[in-house]
XYZ file of C-alpha atoms in Angstrom:
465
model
C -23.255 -49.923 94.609
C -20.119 -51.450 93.826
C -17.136 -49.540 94.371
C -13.903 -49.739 91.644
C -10.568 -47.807 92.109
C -11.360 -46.617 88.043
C -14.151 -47.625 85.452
C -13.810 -47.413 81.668
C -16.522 -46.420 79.418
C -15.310 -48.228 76.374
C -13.370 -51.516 75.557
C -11.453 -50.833 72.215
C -7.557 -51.096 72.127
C -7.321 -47.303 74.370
C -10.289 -49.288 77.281
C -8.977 -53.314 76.988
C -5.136 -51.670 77.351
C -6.101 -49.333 80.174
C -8.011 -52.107 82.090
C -5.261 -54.541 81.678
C -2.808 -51.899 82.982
C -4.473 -50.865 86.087
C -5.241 -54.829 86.961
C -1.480 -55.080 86.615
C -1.091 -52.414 89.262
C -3.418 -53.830 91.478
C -6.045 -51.370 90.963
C -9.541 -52.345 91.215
C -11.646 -51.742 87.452
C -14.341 -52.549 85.551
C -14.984 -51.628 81.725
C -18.438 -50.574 80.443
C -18.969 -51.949 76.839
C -21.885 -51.206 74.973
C -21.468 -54.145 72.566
C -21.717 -57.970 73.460
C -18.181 -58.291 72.518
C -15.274 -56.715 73.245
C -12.189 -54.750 71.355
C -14.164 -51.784 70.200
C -14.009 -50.368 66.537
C -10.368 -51.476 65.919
C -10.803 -54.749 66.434
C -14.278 -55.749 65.132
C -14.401 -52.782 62.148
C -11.436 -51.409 61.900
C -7.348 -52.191 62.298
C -7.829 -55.701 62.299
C -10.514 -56.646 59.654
C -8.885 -54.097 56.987
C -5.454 -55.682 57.713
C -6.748 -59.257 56.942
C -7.955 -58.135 53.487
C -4.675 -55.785 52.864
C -2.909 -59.611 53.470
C -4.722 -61.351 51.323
C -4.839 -58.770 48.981
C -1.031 -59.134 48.687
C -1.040 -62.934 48.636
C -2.991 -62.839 45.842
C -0.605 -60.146 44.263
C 2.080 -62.502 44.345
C -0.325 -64.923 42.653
C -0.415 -62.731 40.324
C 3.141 -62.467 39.980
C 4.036 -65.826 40.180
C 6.098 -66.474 36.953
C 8.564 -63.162 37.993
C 9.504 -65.936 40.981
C 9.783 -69.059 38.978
C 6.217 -70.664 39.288
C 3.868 -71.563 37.444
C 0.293 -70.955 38.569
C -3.133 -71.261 36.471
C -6.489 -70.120 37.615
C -5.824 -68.274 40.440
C -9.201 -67.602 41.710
C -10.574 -65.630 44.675
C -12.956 -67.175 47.207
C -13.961 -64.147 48.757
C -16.464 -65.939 50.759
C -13.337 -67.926 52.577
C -11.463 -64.405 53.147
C -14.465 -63.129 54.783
C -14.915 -66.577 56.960
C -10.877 -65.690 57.745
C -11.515 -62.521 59.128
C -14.179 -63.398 61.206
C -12.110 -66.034 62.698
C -9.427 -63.837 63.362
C -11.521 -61.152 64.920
C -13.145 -63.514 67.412
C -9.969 -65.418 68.364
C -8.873 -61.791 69.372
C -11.826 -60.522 70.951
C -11.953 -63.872 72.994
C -8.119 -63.005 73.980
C -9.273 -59.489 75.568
C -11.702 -61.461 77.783
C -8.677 -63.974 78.960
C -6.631 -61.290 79.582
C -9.242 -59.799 81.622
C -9.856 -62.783 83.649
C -6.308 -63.137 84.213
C -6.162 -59.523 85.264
C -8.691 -59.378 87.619
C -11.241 -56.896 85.556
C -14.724 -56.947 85.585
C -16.180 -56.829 81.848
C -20.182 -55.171 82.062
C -22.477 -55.427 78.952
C -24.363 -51.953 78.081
C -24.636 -48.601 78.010
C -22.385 -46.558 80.219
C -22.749 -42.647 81.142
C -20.901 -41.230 83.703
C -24.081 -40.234 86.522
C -22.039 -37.803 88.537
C -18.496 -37.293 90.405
C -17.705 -40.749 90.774
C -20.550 -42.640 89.602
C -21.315 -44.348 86.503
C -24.781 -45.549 85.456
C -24.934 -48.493 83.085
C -28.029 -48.656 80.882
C -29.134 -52.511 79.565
C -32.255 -53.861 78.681
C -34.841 -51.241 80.196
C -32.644 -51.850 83.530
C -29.850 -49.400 84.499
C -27.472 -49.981 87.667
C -25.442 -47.517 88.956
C -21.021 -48.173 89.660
C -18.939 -46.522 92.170
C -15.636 -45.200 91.310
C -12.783 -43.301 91.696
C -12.140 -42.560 88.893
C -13.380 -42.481 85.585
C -11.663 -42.828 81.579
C -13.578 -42.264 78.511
C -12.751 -44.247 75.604
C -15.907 -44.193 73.916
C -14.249 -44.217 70.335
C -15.370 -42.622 67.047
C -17.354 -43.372 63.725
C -17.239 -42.507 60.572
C -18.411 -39.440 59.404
C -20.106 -37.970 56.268
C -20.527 -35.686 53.780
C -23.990 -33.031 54.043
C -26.708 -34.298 51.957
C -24.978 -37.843 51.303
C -26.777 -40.862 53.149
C -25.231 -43.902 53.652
C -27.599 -46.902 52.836
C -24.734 -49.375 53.779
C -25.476 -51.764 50.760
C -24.558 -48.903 47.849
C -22.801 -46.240 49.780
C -21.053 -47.293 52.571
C -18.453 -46.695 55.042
C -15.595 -48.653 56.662
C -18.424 -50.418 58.623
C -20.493 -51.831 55.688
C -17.373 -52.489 53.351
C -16.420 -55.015 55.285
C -19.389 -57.092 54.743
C -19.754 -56.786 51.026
C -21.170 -60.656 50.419
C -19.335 -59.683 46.507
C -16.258 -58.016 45.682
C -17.700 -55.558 43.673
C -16.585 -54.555 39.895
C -16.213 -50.451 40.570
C -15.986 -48.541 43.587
C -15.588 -44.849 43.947
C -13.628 -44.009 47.561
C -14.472 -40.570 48.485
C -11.275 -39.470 50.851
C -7.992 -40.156 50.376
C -6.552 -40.368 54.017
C -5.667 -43.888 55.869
C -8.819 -45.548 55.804
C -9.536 -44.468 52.041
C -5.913 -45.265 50.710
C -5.698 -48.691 52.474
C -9.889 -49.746 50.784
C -8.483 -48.469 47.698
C -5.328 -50.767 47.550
C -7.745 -53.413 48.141
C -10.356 -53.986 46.024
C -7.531 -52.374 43.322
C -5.341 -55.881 44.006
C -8.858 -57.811 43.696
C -9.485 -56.401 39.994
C -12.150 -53.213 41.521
C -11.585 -50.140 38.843
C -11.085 -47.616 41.719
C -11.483 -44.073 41.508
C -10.333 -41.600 44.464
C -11.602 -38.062 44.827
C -9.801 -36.017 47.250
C -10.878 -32.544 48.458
C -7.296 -31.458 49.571
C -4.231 -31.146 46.930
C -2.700 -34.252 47.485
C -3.560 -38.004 48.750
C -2.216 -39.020 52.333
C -1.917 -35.297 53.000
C -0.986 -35.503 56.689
C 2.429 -37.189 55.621
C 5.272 -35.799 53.934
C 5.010 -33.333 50.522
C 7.201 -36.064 49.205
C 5.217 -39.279 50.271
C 2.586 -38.425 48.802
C 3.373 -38.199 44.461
C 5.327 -41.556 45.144
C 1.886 -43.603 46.553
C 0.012 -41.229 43.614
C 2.370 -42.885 41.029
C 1.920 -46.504 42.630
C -1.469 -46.257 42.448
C -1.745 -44.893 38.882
C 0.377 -47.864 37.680
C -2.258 -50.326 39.541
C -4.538 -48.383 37.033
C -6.415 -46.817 39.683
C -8.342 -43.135 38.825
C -7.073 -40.223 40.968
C -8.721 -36.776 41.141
C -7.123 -34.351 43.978
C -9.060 -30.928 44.737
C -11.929 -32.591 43.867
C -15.161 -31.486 45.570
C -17.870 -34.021 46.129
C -21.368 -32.059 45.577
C -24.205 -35.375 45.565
C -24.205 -38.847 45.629
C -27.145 -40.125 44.142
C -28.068 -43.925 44.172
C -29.265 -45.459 40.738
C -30.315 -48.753 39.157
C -26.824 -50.373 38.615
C -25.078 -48.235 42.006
C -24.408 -44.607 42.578
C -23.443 -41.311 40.451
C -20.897 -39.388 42.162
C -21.359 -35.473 40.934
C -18.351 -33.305 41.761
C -15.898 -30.673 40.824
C -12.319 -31.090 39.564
C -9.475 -28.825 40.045
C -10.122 -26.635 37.695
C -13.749 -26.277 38.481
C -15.487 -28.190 36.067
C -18.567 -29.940 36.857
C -17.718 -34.116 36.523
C -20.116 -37.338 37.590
C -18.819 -40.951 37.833
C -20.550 -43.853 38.542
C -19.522 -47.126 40.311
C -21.074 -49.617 41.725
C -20.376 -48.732 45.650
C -18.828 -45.881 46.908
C -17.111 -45.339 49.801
C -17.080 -42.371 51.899
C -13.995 -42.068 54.001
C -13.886 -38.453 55.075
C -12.538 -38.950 58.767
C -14.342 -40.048 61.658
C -16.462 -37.789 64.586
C -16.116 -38.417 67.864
C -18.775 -40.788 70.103
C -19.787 -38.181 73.140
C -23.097 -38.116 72.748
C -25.061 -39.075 75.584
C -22.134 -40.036 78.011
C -23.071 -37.689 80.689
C -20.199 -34.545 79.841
C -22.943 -32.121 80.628
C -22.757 -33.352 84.516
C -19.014 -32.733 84.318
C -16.599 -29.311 84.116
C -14.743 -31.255 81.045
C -14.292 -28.884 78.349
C -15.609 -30.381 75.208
C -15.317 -28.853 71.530
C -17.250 -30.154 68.643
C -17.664 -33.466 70.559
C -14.126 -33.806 70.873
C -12.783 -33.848 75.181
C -10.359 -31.530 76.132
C -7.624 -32.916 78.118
C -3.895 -32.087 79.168
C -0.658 -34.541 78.307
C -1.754 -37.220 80.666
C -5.594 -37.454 79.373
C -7.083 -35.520 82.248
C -10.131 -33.276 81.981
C -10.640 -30.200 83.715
C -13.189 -32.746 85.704
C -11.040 -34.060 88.624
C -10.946 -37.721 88.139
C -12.130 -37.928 84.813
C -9.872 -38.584 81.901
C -10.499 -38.955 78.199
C -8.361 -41.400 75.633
C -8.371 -42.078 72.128
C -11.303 -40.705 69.018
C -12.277 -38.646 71.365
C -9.625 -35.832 72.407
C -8.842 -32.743 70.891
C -5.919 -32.833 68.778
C -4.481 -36.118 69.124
C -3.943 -38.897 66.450
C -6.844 -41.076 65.872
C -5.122 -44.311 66.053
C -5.831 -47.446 67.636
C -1.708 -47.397 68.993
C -1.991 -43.938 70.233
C -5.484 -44.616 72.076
C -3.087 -47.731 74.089
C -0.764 -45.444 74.955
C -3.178 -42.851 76.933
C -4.920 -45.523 78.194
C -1.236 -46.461 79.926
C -0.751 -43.200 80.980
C -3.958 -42.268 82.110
C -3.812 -45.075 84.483
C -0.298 -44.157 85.588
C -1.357 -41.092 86.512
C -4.099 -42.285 88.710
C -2.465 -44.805 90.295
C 0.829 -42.036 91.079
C 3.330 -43.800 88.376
C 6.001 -41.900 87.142
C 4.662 -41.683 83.612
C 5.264 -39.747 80.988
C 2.842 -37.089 79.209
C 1.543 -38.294 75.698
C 4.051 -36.344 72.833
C 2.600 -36.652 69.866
C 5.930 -35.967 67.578
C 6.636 -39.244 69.087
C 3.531 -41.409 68.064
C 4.124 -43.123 64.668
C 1.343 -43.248 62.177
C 1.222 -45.965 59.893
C -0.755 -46.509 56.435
C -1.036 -50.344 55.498
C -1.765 -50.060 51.423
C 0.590 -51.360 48.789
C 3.162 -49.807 49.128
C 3.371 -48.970 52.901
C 3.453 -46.030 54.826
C 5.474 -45.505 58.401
C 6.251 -42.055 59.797
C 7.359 -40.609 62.386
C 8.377 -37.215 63.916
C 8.167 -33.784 61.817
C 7.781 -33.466 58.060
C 10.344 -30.971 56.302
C 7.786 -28.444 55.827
C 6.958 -28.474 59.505
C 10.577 -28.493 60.823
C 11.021 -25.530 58.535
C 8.247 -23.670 60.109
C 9.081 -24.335 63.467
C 12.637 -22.598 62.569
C 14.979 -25.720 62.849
C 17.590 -25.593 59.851
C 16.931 -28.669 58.060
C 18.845 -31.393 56.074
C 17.475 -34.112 54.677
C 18.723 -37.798 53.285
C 16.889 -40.039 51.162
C 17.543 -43.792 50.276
C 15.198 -45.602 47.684
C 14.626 -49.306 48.151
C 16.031 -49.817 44.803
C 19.014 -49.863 46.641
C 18.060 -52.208 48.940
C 18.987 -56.153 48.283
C 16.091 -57.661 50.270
C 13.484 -55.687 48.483
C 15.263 -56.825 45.544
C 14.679 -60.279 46.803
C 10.629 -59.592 47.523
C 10.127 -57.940 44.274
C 9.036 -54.857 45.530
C 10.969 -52.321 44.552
C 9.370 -48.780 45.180
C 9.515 -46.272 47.388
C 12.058 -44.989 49.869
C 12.552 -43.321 53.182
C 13.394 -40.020 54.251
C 15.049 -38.710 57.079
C 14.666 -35.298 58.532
C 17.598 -33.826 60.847
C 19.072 -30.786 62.014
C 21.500 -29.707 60.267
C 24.070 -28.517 62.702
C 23.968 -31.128 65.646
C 22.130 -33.985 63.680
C 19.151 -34.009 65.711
C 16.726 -36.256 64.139
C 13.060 -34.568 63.387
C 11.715 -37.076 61.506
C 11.969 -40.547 59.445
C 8.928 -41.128 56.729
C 9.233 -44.454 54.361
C 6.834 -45.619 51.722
C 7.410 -49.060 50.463
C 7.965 -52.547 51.609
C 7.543 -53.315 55.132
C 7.649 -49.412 55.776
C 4.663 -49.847 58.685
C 7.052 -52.624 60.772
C 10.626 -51.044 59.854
C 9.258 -47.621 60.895
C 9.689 -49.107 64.848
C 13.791 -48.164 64.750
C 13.177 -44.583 64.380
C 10.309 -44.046 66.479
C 12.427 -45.472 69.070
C 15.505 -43.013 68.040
C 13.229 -39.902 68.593
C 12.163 -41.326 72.063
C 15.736 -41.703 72.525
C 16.493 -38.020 71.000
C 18.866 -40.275 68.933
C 21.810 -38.172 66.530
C 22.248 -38.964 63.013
C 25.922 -40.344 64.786
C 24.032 -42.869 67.335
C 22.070 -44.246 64.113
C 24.982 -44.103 61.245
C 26.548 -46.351 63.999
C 23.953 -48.827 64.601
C 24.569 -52.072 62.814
C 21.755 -53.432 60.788
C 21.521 -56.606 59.842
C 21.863 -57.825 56.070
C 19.908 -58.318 54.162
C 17.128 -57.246 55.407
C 14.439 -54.235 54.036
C 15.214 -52.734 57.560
C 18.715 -51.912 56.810
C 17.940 -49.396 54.519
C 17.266 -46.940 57.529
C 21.081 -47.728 57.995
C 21.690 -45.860 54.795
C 18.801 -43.526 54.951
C 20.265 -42.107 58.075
C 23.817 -41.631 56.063
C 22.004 -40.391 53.310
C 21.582 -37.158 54.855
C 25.405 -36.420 54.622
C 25.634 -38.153 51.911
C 27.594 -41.156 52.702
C 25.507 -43.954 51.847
C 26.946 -47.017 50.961
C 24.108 -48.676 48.957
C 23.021 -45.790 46.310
């Protein structure tokens, strides 16, 4: 058997950043991939693909927009066939990258199925053929997919999920999107831009409901204005396929039975964890409705085993989170002085039109955890470069405590909100004041200056509104 100082079971952005790390450190690793390429969901089906369309999507709403900025443009048309050709492109050119970087790093890339086989061994399953690795230690990042609703099968051609919408050969002329979290919001934005009549039905009171109470009306009245169809507290009972798409039966807010119809629908209802057939039942790791239970530096109750990414209970599902285990994970095997994963410091970031960057507590959650709160909030109205890009909604709020000027948490919606979002996620690392920001300098013009004033918004000092 070969013998590796760690082996990962996975090779999406939590496995590729892991292996890169401990190659750095001159650690000894090899990562398990199931697929013939590597970069896991986020690359091939997820972060990367949906970002290409969100791009083009917005190149082709300033198409649309053209005479607002002085030029004239006639029969804009949309060669989706080119855009998909794009995104391929882009995919492998980064999937290719992860193999440099592991050939410049010293890690060993294996093609199949990995399990772990006991303490310290992990078999590897290909073609009828399995070979067995030794190692010290082991990471799971084994990812997730998309789940469902009971009683709703996904065909991939009529009802799909963030998998199969990526391959539509047609941009299609209605689409119901079942879910109104990231994944949902961002489709929706989409096809929108592309001239899809989009419907969302959310189960929960609000869309994005994971962000702030007030983040959430402002992207509702966006998307209304892009003429998109929005039903909160709706509950999905059948989706049944038909001659021209799919019905979609539910029940609105108030209870009474409604159908729609569309030609796809999307179901975007959060994703379940891949655990299944990995070996966890040869190991003490505590594991909860698929999901691994681990402590702040991603290690199971198994000694030697740690868990990153989809898969652990109660962390983000996100593709920069999953990196940031990975890092630590490694740390911690290799005795680093790391530190443990904090998830009030791990951004999230939405990438529809307009944008969505937080960070840090919501009001309603600094409330209930007893801090007294004040608030500040600056709309980009104010704001001269968002003047200059035409985009003009949205604004960012900034959560502090009120007597020392702690800050809790910043959460933007509008332009640029997913890249500007980087100052404060550094100022809570920092356990910045509302002082050490009010006295940054911010360049001008820019749309990141407006944190400038959203910071001084909070005692009501901003310059710009």
């Amino acid at each position: 058997m070969a013998k590796y100082d760690v082996v990962i079971i996975g090779s999406g952005p939590g496995g590729y950043v892991a292996a890169i790390r401990a190659g750095q450190w001159g650690l000894k690793v090899a990562v398990v991939e199931k697929d013939p390429f590597l970069g896991g969901t986020c690359l091939h089906i997820g972060c990367i693909p949906t970002k290409v369309f969100l791009h083009h999507a917005d190149i082709y709403d300033y198409f649309k927009r053209a005479e607002e900025f002085g030029f004239e443009v006639k029969d804009v048309k949309i060669n989706w066939q080119a855009i998909l050709a794009r995104k391929d492109r882009i995919v492998k050119k980064h999937s290719l990258g992860i193999a440099s970087l592991f050939k410049k790093n010293k890690v060993e890339s294996i093609t199949g199925w990995g399990k772990i086989a006991g303490p310290g061994r992990v078999s590897v399953e290909k073609d009828g053929k399995t070979t067995e690795l030794e190692t010290n230690n082991i990471i799971l990042a084994t990812g997730s997919d998309a789940r469902t609703l009971p009683g709703v099968e996904i065909d991939g051609k009529t009802v799909l999920t963030n998998r199969e919408i990526l391959l539509l050969p047609d941009i299609p002329k209605s689409l119901v999107v079942v879910g109104a979290g990231a994944v949902g919001v961002e489709f929706a934005s989409i096809f929108r831009t592309f001239g899809t009549e989009v419907t969302i039905l959310e189960a929960l009171p609000r869309i994005v409901p994971l962000e702030d109470d007030d983040i959430s009306p402002e992207l509702e009245k966006a998307f209304k204005k892009k003429g998109m169809r929005i039903e909160t507290e709706a509950k999905v009972e059948s989706v049944k396929k038909d001659a021209t798409g799919a019905t979609v039966a539910f029940k609105d807010k108030a209870g009474k039975p409604q159908t729609i119809s569309a030609e796809k629908v999307l179901i975007a209802v959060g994703r379940r964890p891949l655990t299944e057939n990995i070996g966890l039942e040869k190991t003490k790791a505590k594991v909860e409705r698929g999901f691994v239970h681990t402590n702040a530096y991603l290690e199971t109750a198994e000694p030697h085993l740690y868990a990153i990414g989809d898969i652990v209970v109660g962390l983000p599902q996100l593709a920069h989170a999953a990196s940031m285990e990975g890092i630590i994970a490694v740390g911690r095997m290799a005795g680093k002085d790391v530190q443990p994963f904090d998830r009030k410091r791990c951004p999230n970031c939405t990438y529809c039109e307009p944008q969505i960057g937080s960070i840090g507590l919501t009001e309603k959650q600094a409330r209930e955890a007893g801090y007294e709160v004040k608030t500040g909030k600056f709309p980009f109205i104010g704001n001269s470069k968002a003047t200059i890009l035409g985009m003009h909604e949205g604004f960012i709020k900034v959560v502090a405590e009120a007597k020392y000027g702690e800050i809790l948490g910043v959460h933007a919606i509008g332009p640029l909100a997913t890249e500007i979002i980087g100052e404060p996620v550094a100022a809570l690392g920092l356990e910045a004041t509302l002082d050490d920001m009010a006295s940054t300098i911010h360049a001008h013009p820019t749309v990141w200056e407006a944190m400038g004033d959203a910071f001084n918004a909070v005692r009501g000092i901003a310059i710009n509104y």
